């Protein structure tokens, strides 16, 4: 999407995200967020564990500390990438958010809220970034339709008659 105000507001809603008890909210209370040990207890105390939660809980101590640190980086400074008007940082911020939410979904942490957080992250991606995810024939059809729309706009500006040609 272009950098319109609606797109910026959708990306801005990612900055708040679902309340997960970490990030700024986590620094208010529990000491484990400061000493990076919260993930040692998280998987066994979360409200909606799934079968993979046991495996996440039994990962090595250093990985749990690292994952708490990554959680802080994703929830505190990374969301500001979503608000920058430049394409590359916005896409990097969107990818970070989507990957982080995917890990949270796999670990079983309130998956419905995580899916809801992924939805506005899609606003960070433009057509050029998403194009490789689609089949070549779909991309070619979109390019033909885009060229036809550009031609119609050019004819309208020049005062010419409209010519509608649909290529399906």
Coordinates of C-alpha atoms in Angstrom, one line a residue:
X1 CA 0.0 0.0 0.0
X2 CA 1.0 3.5 -0.5
X3 CA 1.9 5.7 2.5
X4 CA -1.6 7.0 3.0
X5 CA -3.0 7.9 6.4
X6 CA -5.2 4.8 6.6
X7 CA -2.2 2.6 6.0
X8 CA -0.2 4.4 8.6
X9 CA -3.0 4.1 11.2
X10 CA -3.3 0.3 10.5
X11 CA 0.5 0.0 11.0
X12 CA 0.3 2.2 14.1
X13 CA -2.2 -0.2 15.7
X14 CA 0.6 -2.8 15.6
X15 CA 2.6 -0.7 17.8
X16 CA 0.1 -1.3 20.6
X17 CA -0.4 -5.0 19.8
X18 CA -2.3 -7.4 22.1
X19 CA -1.4 -7.0 25.8
X20 CA 0.9 -9.9 26.5
X21 CA 2.3 -8.8 29.8
X22 CA 5.7 -8.1 28.4
X23 CA 7.2 -5.1 26.8
X24 CA 6.3 -1.9 28.6
X25 CA 3.7 -3.6 30.7
X26 CA 6.2 -6.3 31.8
X27 CA 8.6 -3.7 33.1
X28 CA 6.0 -2.4 35.6
X29 CA 5.9 -5.5 37.7
X30 CA 7.6 -8.8 37.6
X31 CA 11.3 -9.0 38.2
X32 CA 11.7 -11.8 35.7
X33 CA 11.3 -9.4 32.7
X34 CA 14.3 -7.4 34.0
X35 CA 16.5 -10.4 34.7
X36 CA 15.4 -12.1 31.4
X37 CA 14.1 -15.3 33.0
X38 CA 10.4 -15.0 32.3
X39 CA 10.4 -17.5 29.5
X40 CA 11.6 -20.1 31.9
X41 CA 8.1 -20.0 33.5
X42 CA 6.0 -18.7 30.7
X43 CA 5.1 -21.9 28.9
X44 CA 3.9 -23.8 31.9
X45 CA 1.8 -20.9 33.2
X46 CA 0.3 -19.5 30.0
X47 CA -3.5 -19.6 29.7
X48 CA -3.7 -21.6 26.4
X49 CA -0.8 -24.1 26.1
X50 CA -0.7 -26.5 23.1
X51 CA 1.2 -29.7 22.5
X52 CA 4.3 -27.7 21.3
X53 CA 4.4 -25.7 24.6
X54 CA 6.1 -28.6 26.4
X55 CA 8.9 -28.5 23.8
X56 CA 9.3 -24.8 24.1
X57 CA 9.4 -25.0 27.9
X58 CA 12.2 -27.6 27.8
X59 CA 14.5 -25.6 25.6
X60 CA 18.0 -24.9 27.1
X61 CA 18.3 -22.1 29.7
X62 CA 20.4 -19.8 27.4
X63 CA 17.8 -20.1 24.7
X64 CA 15.0 -19.0 27.2
X65 CA 17.1 -16.0 28.3
X66 CA 17.7 -15.1 24.6
X67 CA 14.0 -15.5 23.7
X68 CA 13.1 -13.1 26.6
X69 CA 15.6 -10.6 25.2
X70 CA 14.2 -11.0 21.7
X71 CA 10.8 -10.4 23.1
X72 CA 11.9 -7.1 24.5
X73 CA 13.5 -6.1 21.2
X74 CA 10.4 -7.0 19.1
X75 CA 7.9 -5.3 21.5
X76 CA 9.9 -2.2 22.4
X77 CA 12.1 -0.7 19.6
X78 CA 11.0 -2.8 16.5
X79 CA 7.4 -1.4 16.3
X80 CA 8.8 2.0 15.5
X81 CA 10.1 0.6 12.2
X82 CA 6.4 0.2 11.2
X83 CA 5.9 4.0 11.4
X84 CA 8.8 5.0 9.3
X85 CA 7.8 6.3 5.8
X86 CA 10.6 4.3 4.1
X87 CA 9.9 1.1 2.4
X88 CA 12.7 -1.1 3.6
X89 CA 12.4 -0.5 7.4
X90 CA 8.6 -0.8 7.1
X91 CA 8.9 -4.2 5.4
X92 CA 11.6 -5.4 7.9
X93 CA 9.3 -4.3 10.8
X94 CA 6.4 -6.1 9.2
X95 CA 8.4 -9.3 8.8
X96 CA 9.6 -9.1 12.4
X97 CA 6.1 -8.8 13.6
X98 CA 4.7 -11.6 11.5
X99 CA 7.5 -14.0 12.4
X100 CA 7.3 -13.1 16.1
X101 CA 3.5 -13.7 16.1
X102 CA 4.0 -17.0 14.2
X103 CA 6.4 -18.2 17.0
X104 CA 3.8 -17.1 19.6
X105 CA 1.1 -19.1 17.8
X106 CA 3.3 -22.2 17.7
X107 CA 4.0 -21.9 21.4
X108 CA 0.3 -21.7 22.2
X109 CA 0.1 -18.2 23.6
X110 CA -3.4 -16.8 23.0
X111 CA -3.2 -17.7 19.3
X112 CA -6.4 -15.8 18.4
X113 CA -4.9 -12.5 19.5
X114 CA -1.7 -13.3 17.6
X115 CA -3.6 -13.9 14.4
X116 CA -5.3 -10.6 14.9
X117 CA -1.9 -8.9 15.2
X118 CA -0.7 -10.5 12.0
X119 CA -3.7 -9.0 10.0
X120 CA -2.6 -5.3 10.3
X121 CA 1.1 -6.3 9.7
X122 CA 0.1 -7.1 6.2
X123 CA -0.4 -3.4 5.6
X124 CA 3.4 -3.1 5.9
X125 CA 4.0 -5.0 2.7
X126 CA 3.6 -3.5 -0.8
X127 CA 2.7 -5.3 -4.0
X128 CA 6.4 -5.7 -5.0
X129 CA 7.2 -7.5 -1.8
X130 CA 4.1 -9.8 -1.9
X131 CA 4.4 -10.6 -5.7
X132 CA 6.7 -13.6 -5.3
X133 CA 4.0 -15.3 -3.1
X134 CA 1.6 -15.5 -6.0
X135 CA 1.7 -17.6 -9.2
X136 CA 3.4 -16.1 -12.3
X137 CA 0.1 -16.2 -14.2
X138 CA -1.6 -14.2 -11.5
X139 CA 1.2 -11.6 -11.5
X140 CA 1.0 -11.3 -15.3
X141 CA -2.7 -10.8 -15.2
X142 CA -2.4 -8.1 -12.5
X143 CA 0.3 -6.4 -14.7
X144 CA -2.0 -6.5 -17.7
X145 CA -4.9 -5.0 -15.7
X146 CA -2.6 -2.4 -14.2
X147 CA -1.4 -1.4 -17.7
X148 CA -5.0 -1.2 -19.0
X149 CA -5.9 1.0 -16.1
X150 CA -2.9 3.3 -16.7
X151 CA -3.9 3.6 -20.4
X152 CA -7.5 4.4 -19.4
X153 CA -6.3 7.1 -17.0
X154 CA -4.0 8.6 -19.7
X155 CA -6.9 8.7 -22.2
X156 CA -9.2 10.3 -19.7
X157 CA -6.6 13.0 -19.0
X158 CA -6.1 13.7 -22.7
X159 CA -9.8 14.0 -23.3
X160 CA -9.9 11.0 -25.6
X161 CA -12.8 8.6 -25.7
X162 CA -12.8 5.7 -23.3
X163 CA -11.9 2.3 -24.7
X164 CA -12.6 -0.6 -22.4
X165 CA -10.7 -3.7 -23.1
X166 CA -10.9 -6.6 -20.7
X167 CA -8.3 -9.3 -21.0
X168 CA -9.2 -12.3 -18.9

